[in-house]
Amino acid sequence: MSTPLNIALLGAGRIGQVHARTIAYRVASARLAAVADVNTAAAEACAAQYRIPKASADPLQLINDPGIDAVLICTTTDTHANFIEAAARAGKHIFCEKPVAMTLAEIDRALAAVDKAGVQLQIGFNRRFDANFARARQAVVSGEIGKPAMLHIISRDPAPPPLAYVKISGGLFIDMAIHDFDIARFLSGSEVDEVYAHADVTVDPAIGEAGDIDTAVTLLRFKNGVIGTIDNCRRASYGYDQRVEVFGSAGAIQTGNVHPNVATLSDGASVRQDLPLNFFMQRYTEAYASEIEQFVAAINAKQPVPVNGQDGRAAFVIALAAQRSVAERRPVRISEIQ
Amino acid sequence: MSTPLNIALLGAGRIGQVHARTIAYRVASARLAAVADVNTAAAEACAAQYRIPKASADPLQLINDPGIDAVLICTTTDTHANFIEAAARAGKHIFCEKPVAMTLAEIDRALAAVDKAGVQLQIGFNRRFDANFARARQAVVSGEIGKPAMLHIISRDPAPPPLAYVKISGGLFIDMAIHDFDIARFLSGSEVDEVYAHADVTVDPAIGEAGDIDTAVTLLRFKNGVIGTIDNCRRASYGYDQRVEVFGSAGAIQTGNVHPNVATLSDGASVRQDLPLNFFMQRYTEAYASEIEQFVAAINAKQPVPVNGQDGRAAFVIALAAQRSVAERRPVRISEIQ
Amino acid sequence: MSTPLNIALLGAGRIGQVHARTIAYRVASARLAAVADVNTAAAEACAAQYRIPKASADPLQLINDPGIDAVLICTTTDTHANFIEAAARAGKHIFCEKPVAMTLAEIDRALAAVDKAGVQLQIGFNRRFDANFARARQAVVSGEIGKPAMLHIISRDPAPPPLAYVKISGGLFIDMAIHDFDIARFLSGSEVDEVYAHADVTVDPAIGEAGDIDTAVTLLRFKNGVIGTIDNCRRASYGYDQRVEVFGSAGAIQTGNVHPNVATLSDGASVRQDLPLNFFMQRYTEAYASEIEQFVAAINAKQPVPVNGQDGRAAFVIALAAQRSVAERRPVRISEIQ
Amino acid sequence: MSTPLNIALLGAGRIGQVHARTIAYRVASARLAAVADVNTAAAEACAAQYRIPKASADPLQLINDPGIDAVLICTTTDTHANFIEAAARAGKHIFCEKPVAMTLAEIDRALAAVDKAGVQLQIGFNRRFDANFARARQAVVSGEIGKPAMLHIISRDPAPPPLAYVKISGGLFIDMAIHDFDIARFLSGSEVDEVYAHADVTVDPAIGEAGDIDTAVTLLRFKNGVIGTIDNCRRASYGYDQRVEVFGSAGAIQTGNVHPNVATLSDGASVRQDLPLNFFMQRYTEAYASEIEQFVAAINAKQPVPVNGQDGRAAFVIALAAQRSVAERRPVRISEIQ
């Protein structure tokens, strides 16, 4: 086995720790050489738990450390673009959580830096690596369902995030639906041409007062003719609702929710199952691990990463178009978004 | 038991025979007193099979027969409005297959005649009487799923009708999706405010050459805030696909397709079920019978019929709005349709 | 069409009425010419409802009526054998509800009379005509699951019958499990060689005091090597539980319960379905109709009926073996039962 | 956190590596201090992969190492009893794979040594820790299904083991069904009183020639009145079939197989799912990890382990009774087995 890829983890919060765990325990061809967090205690705790040799309060120090081959950017969204640029300049490969940034200008600047440096950038669209979404994609690619004509995505959280987070999140389309925009591109195999969205506040008036919406339905028209719809809500009483259906000329594929067990209980009242896995940390455990494994594998093999910066940009642009559609109450062409 | 309701069947085609069978065998409180069809042989064969005392080539003769209490209009769509008007003038209660007519003007004239005569008119939106759609409605009405916020309807036929029929059908929205527009109103408990639709020809170019589309996705915004989407296609390789999902503040209900059996077969290739019931005559057998039972029960009890002329009109108006949306590539308000 | 088969219905109780309805409404090639019931009012009510020309208090009168081609014996079990014998002597074809009789001697006498007369006798093992059991049988016959090796039958009622009925029922094995013994033969395609059963009273002590059991598990060894198990209980809290599973060298088939709808409701507590159809009158509506249709079709076509007297005898013998197994606490060979 | 438990792994084969991985990556309160395997290369490779400080060719050396607190016995079955005795004498806590030994005498000697030493012994009945079997157990314990009356276990492998293994395996009942006997005790909450089994060779005649059977159905009568049946086969064409159903006075619970995804694909042929997870290494990944986590937790907390030596013995005795039942073609009481 060749030398493992030396990775620096930037950001030791919840998702950073998920990735640390993956590299520590599942990826023999990489090692965590360092972790940085502006919260020094968090960096040190993470280093201790995953036996990472170096903890730092300064992500830039690690980015510029010549012993580092690649960085995982798990810091707050407002820092993503700068760290991407810095890492690209330092010649490091990059894995960055979604969204790439909060404005298209920043994203374009970051992607330009990546292009110029010739490094690779993978975006954290973890759902592509989930066994169910991957199976749906396989049904499209393999021809099992023929030529796709329609898709329908259901994506509902069990509960809205804290209001403080809602305020800096960029809004439902950029923060939450961006995953679904990516999955829509992934499953349709095409770029979106037009977006029309209806949005509302049905879960919590405070979300509306904070300037966001918590419920949305988005209609997408793709360049290859596929028509897609996405149902989003910040709160489903029964938990995390993550399903997709693709209909094609020769068949259809439909994915369900994942439950903690496959037991059915019958009594005098009903025939029932326990509720689905409650949220993304339970539902996408394997998908989070798999995206990192594939990132490392691609870098080591000098192959393209499976989800790149253009994928991150494209989903962001759809989110902007959806925002504008709601604001202006009209269909918005993707070509209108600069 | 009081005297049974004397019913004349107008039109002895496929759906007319379905209703004849229901009255003959399941509805003790009604009897088929006569059947008319311009095809005399069809009228006579139907009379023979269901022991109907009188067969006629002239629907108007039966409409004006003083021994008749109610008529079932199962003739071609172009004749519906005139027969409704004639029956109303003759003081007969009316069950009429959908759509009420091919133009809003005709519908309005027919409904005005019904109103003026004080008779009842039920429209043949049979799906409301299907156990699955009825259960979804019950979940909404009972509060089991809280306040509805979104609904999604999937309605796909196993195969397109003959091209000759396509040409006179009024098009996918009026001929096929009208059922779904009715179900959308039924499940949302509200009127539609705005319609936006994308449509395409993906099944058969000849349908496009005939001026119709065979694939459509319609986005509905309801006055009560519910947002709905409808997926229509003239051909699903796996058969009749008739499902609905309603999401509300306290839960969701999802209905499935109906299969000829509930057996699961596992072998070296897959774990599988037989295909769903192939088309409406199999899937909606009970629903067709139930709508007639409830029509007769309502008339006999002098209660309002469960689906009336305004329901027929409202669904037709949505279909017109969808047509205009596709033609003009923009969202269309219901208030624009006169 | 040739002259319809003239049928006399003997017994106008619940199941008699089910069959009357089938012949009246679904079987054009037969007509109910007469009905008899020792309860004259019941006979007359049935005649009125299904437009049967003749009502009688005396089954034997109808059996011997030269205008009758076939009889449906739906009287109490203690009368079955005598009516079969009388009908056979009168040259009438016979449909008889299960069980054929309460003793093997009576059954043998009845079957001998049938043989001697050369008439046909069909036994009311309705489940063979249910879409699910029929599909399981088809999987065996078609080779879809290869050579069958094991089968498991679950057969539970929603509630025990009245105690008065329990006392004259012949016991759980003869009254209830006899259907399952027939299905076991039907699905295995073989005769039983050995029976071992455990039985208990878990539902109602009064059933035990009446000398019966309400819960039983029966292990069957078939001559072709198939091994089968049957779970019976007089009470399942969730309703009528009627399932089967056959495992073979190339696959397995598993049938489920039938529910009033295929809706799934999700809320904060569970993801659930409504309870299965509650009992045999709901679950086997179509099967009851189908067995009569096939009886009439076989008689009219001079073909063998699909379930004959030997089938009725064989299931009864298995029931006797199960009774003896429980009484003597040992496996019992079918060859021991005379 | 206190000092982690120092564990020696005995046996670096497939299942040994599974446990090594669990301790290395998931159990912070334990560490693998050493690994032994008579195959030195295997021990060393395992040590390298999981960063175990010491590799040895001699299990006894590690058992007697004062730095070791507990051993995991993953060696071949013929060595289990001796290693248990040695570890008990050395005062080490023990986790041992099933079966405990190949004879009851050896098991009793090993358990006596454990008792005398006052150490703890956990047996590797991993299925108790599977989310599905655990949920079924919870339904029994919580009272959700009332008092259990019947249980049915389906346990089929995707393919038989190599013939060489079959010959030393102890036979289907001891090697394979022993897991099901344990689950039957776990779910019934009672001891078995009587066993009756039918067995056959339907998969591969060579298995019969080797003196074993590959297909069996076992009927169990428990002391608390529960009646259970177990279907075993060495080969299911559709993969690993691991299901259970418990029926009680107030309801029933039924567990299904676990599939690699929850996608449903519909096309012109069927509505289908991909095959279940193929075998135990995929299906029980989490269960294997969980049993070790709970072993370590129990030892560290000085609490009883969740599955002890008596559980191992009891399942083995049922296997012996099943063997005798097949050999003597009669029901065998557990009390007959010494």
PDB file of C-alpha atoms in Angstrom, chain A residues 120-215:
ATOM      1  CA  GLN A 120      -9.867  18.594  -6.963  1.00  0.00           C
ATOM      2  CA  LEU A 121     -12.902  19.816  -5.061  1.00  0.00           C
ATOM      3  CA  GLN A 122     -15.664  17.510  -3.851  1.00  0.00           C
ATOM      4  CA  ILE A 123     -18.894  18.935  -2.434  1.00  0.00           C
ATOM      5  CA  GLY A 124     -20.672  17.210   0.466  1.00  0.00           C
ATOM      6  CA  PHE A 125     -23.815  16.078  -1.308  1.00  0.00           C
ATOM      7  CA  ASN A 126     -23.926  12.959   0.786  1.00  0.00           C
ATOM      8  CA  ARG A 127     -27.284  11.689  -0.409  1.00  0.00           C
ATOM      9  CA  ARG A 128     -25.873  10.544  -3.722  1.00  0.00           C
ATOM     10  CA  PHE A 129     -24.023   7.922  -1.689  1.00  0.00           C
ATOM     11  CA  ASP A 130     -27.096   6.627   0.126  1.00  0.00           C
ATOM     12  CA  ALA A 131     -28.012   3.096  -0.973  1.00  0.00           C
ATOM     13  CA  ASN A 132     -31.517   4.188  -1.955  1.00  0.00           C
ATOM     14  CA  PHE A 133     -30.714   7.246  -4.027  1.00  0.00           C
ATOM     15  CA  ALA A 134     -27.825   5.360  -5.579  1.00  0.00           C
ATOM     16  CA  ARG A 135     -30.190   2.531  -6.505  1.00  0.00           C
ATOM     17  CA  ALA A 136     -32.569   5.018  -8.124  1.00  0.00           C
ATOM     18  CA  ARG A 137     -29.698   6.490 -10.087  1.00  0.00           C
ATOM     19  CA  GLN A 138     -28.641   2.997 -11.135  1.00  0.00           C
ATOM     20  CA  ALA A 139     -32.166   2.299 -12.410  1.00  0.00           C
ATOM     21  CA  VAL A 140     -31.868   5.372 -14.627  1.00  0.00           C
ATOM     22  CA  VAL A 141     -28.345   4.707 -15.850  1.00  0.00           C
ATOM     23  CA  SER A 142     -28.864   0.994 -16.451  1.00  0.00           C
ATOM     24  CA  GLY A 143     -31.955   1.579 -18.515  1.00  0.00           C
ATOM     25  CA  GLU A 144     -34.140  -0.487 -16.182  1.00  0.00           C
ATOM     26  CA  ILE A 145     -36.827   2.188 -16.267  1.00  0.00           C
ATOM     27  CA  GLY A 146     -36.197   3.437 -19.782  1.00  0.00           C
ATOM     28  CA  LYS A 147     -35.951   7.118 -20.556  1.00  0.00           C
ATOM     29  CA  PRO A 148     -36.868   9.175 -17.475  1.00  0.00           C
ATOM     30  CA  ALA A 149     -39.850  11.486 -17.867  1.00  0.00           C
ATOM     31  CA  MET A 150     -40.823  12.598 -14.369  1.00  0.00           C
ATOM     32  CA  LEU A 151     -39.337  12.641 -10.925  1.00  0.00           C
ATOM     33  CA  HIS A 152     -40.778  13.455  -7.540  1.00  0.00           C
ATOM     34  CA  ILE A 153     -38.700  14.121  -4.448  1.00  0.00           C
ATOM     35  CA  ILE A 154     -40.005  14.257  -0.902  1.00  0.00           C
ATOM     36  CA  SER A 155     -37.645  15.845   1.581  1.00  0.00           C
ATOM     37  CA  ARG A 156     -38.923  16.772   4.986  1.00  0.00           C
ATOM     38  CA  ASP A 157     -37.077  17.276   8.221  1.00  0.00           C
ATOM     39  CA  PRO A 158     -38.428  16.064  11.544  1.00  0.00           C
ATOM     40  CA  ALA A 159     -38.147  19.550  13.051  1.00  0.00           C
ATOM     41  CA  PRO A 160     -36.886  22.986  12.062  1.00  0.00           C
ATOM     42  CA  PRO A 161     -33.419  24.079  13.160  1.00  0.00           C
ATOM     43  CA  PRO A 162     -33.061  26.684  15.927  1.00  0.00           C
ATOM     44  CA  LEU A 163     -34.264  30.115  14.897  1.00  0.00           C
ATOM     45  CA  ALA A 164     -30.773  31.537  15.289  1.00  0.00           C
ATOM     46  CA  TYR A 165     -29.607  29.085  12.667  1.00  0.00           C
ATOM     47  CA  VAL A 166     -32.551  29.751  10.390  1.00  0.00           C
ATOM     48  CA  LYS A 167     -31.528  33.419  10.290  1.00  0.00           C
ATOM     49  CA  ILE A 168     -28.032  32.716   8.962  1.00  0.00           C
ATOM     50  CA  SER A 169     -28.896  29.609   6.973  1.00  0.00           C
ATOM     51  CA  GLY A 170     -29.522  31.314   3.658  1.00  0.00           C
ATOM     52  CA  GLY A 171     -33.106  30.114   3.758  1.00  0.00           C
ATOM     53  CA  LEU A 172     -34.870  26.823   3.057  1.00  0.00           C
ATOM     54  CA  PHE A 173     -33.859  26.627  -0.596  1.00  0.00           C
ATOM     55  CA  ILE A 174     -30.142  27.185  -0.017  1.00  0.00           C
ATOM     56  CA  ASP A 175     -29.861  25.376   3.282  1.00  0.00           C
ATOM     57  CA  MET A 176     -32.177  22.408   2.889  1.00  0.00           C
ATOM     58  CA  ALA A 177     -33.589  22.020  -0.628  1.00  0.00           C
ATOM     59  CA  ILE A 178     -30.112  22.329  -2.145  1.00  0.00           C
ATOM     60  CA  HIS A 179     -29.657  18.621  -1.432  1.00  0.00           C
ATOM     61  CA  ASP A 180     -32.838  17.901  -3.378  1.00  0.00           C
ATOM     62  CA  PHE A 181     -31.766  20.097  -6.287  1.00  0.00           C
ATOM     63  CA  ASP A 182     -28.594  18.059  -6.437  1.00  0.00           C
ATOM     64  CA  ILE A 183     -30.498  14.776  -6.297  1.00  0.00           C
ATOM     65  CA  ALA A 184     -32.838  16.037  -9.026  1.00  0.00           C
ATOM     66  CA  ARG A 185     -29.856  16.706 -11.302  1.00  0.00           C
ATOM     67  CA  PHE A 186     -28.322  13.371 -10.303  1.00  0.00           C
ATOM     68  CA  LEU A 187     -31.471  11.410 -11.121  1.00  0.00           C
ATOM     69  CA  SER A 188     -32.585  13.272 -14.220  1.00  0.00           C
ATOM     70  CA  GLY A 189     -29.109  13.256 -15.703  1.00  0.00           C
ATOM     71  CA  SER A 190     -29.749  16.746 -16.978  1.00  0.00           C
ATOM     72  CA  GLU A 191     -29.536  20.420 -16.135  1.00  0.00           C
ATOM     73  CA  VAL A 192     -32.541  22.393 -14.986  1.00  0.00           C
ATOM     74  CA  ASP A 193     -33.958  24.863 -17.457  1.00  0.00           C
ATOM     75  CA  GLU A 194     -36.789  26.504 -15.499  1.00  0.00           C
ATOM     76  CA  VAL A 195     -37.911  26.695 -11.881  1.00  0.00           C
ATOM     77  CA  TYR A 196     -41.282  27.580 -10.416  1.00  0.00           C
ATOM     78  CA  ALA A 197     -41.855  27.385  -6.679  1.00  0.00           C
ATOM     79  CA  HIS A 198     -44.610  28.009  -4.188  1.00  0.00           C
ATOM     80  CA  ALA A 199     -43.555  28.568  -0.613  1.00  0.00           C
ATOM     81  CA  ASP A 200     -45.275  29.163   2.657  1.00  0.00           C
ATOM     82  CA  VAL A 201     -44.919  29.302   6.411  1.00  0.00           C
ATOM     83  CA  THR A 202     -46.992  26.492   7.891  1.00  0.00           C
ATOM     84  CA  VAL A 203     -44.758  25.177  10.655  1.00  0.00           C
ATOM     85  CA  ASP A 204     -43.739  28.150  12.763  1.00  0.00           C
ATOM     86  CA  PRO A 205     -44.647  31.828  12.300  1.00  0.00           C
ATOM     87  CA  ALA A 206     -41.305  32.793  13.821  1.00  0.00           C
ATOM     88  CA  ILE A 207     -39.605  31.350  10.751  1.00  0.00           C
ATOM     89  CA  GLY A 208     -41.686  33.689   8.638  1.00  0.00           C
ATOM     90  CA  GLU A 209     -40.820  36.615  10.864  1.00  0.00           C
ATOM     91  CA  ALA A 210     -37.165  35.721  10.374  1.00  0.00           C
ATOM     92  CA  GLY A 211     -37.716  36.176   6.643  1.00  0.00           C
ATOM     93  CA  ASP A 212     -37.692  32.521   5.686  1.00  0.00           C
ATOM     94  CA  ILE A 213     -40.279  29.991   4.606  1.00  0.00           C
ATOM     95  CA  ASP A 214     -40.678  26.464   6.015  1.00  0.00           C
ATOM     96  CA  THR A 215     -42.779  24.727   3.352  1.00  0.00           C
TER      97      THR A 215
END
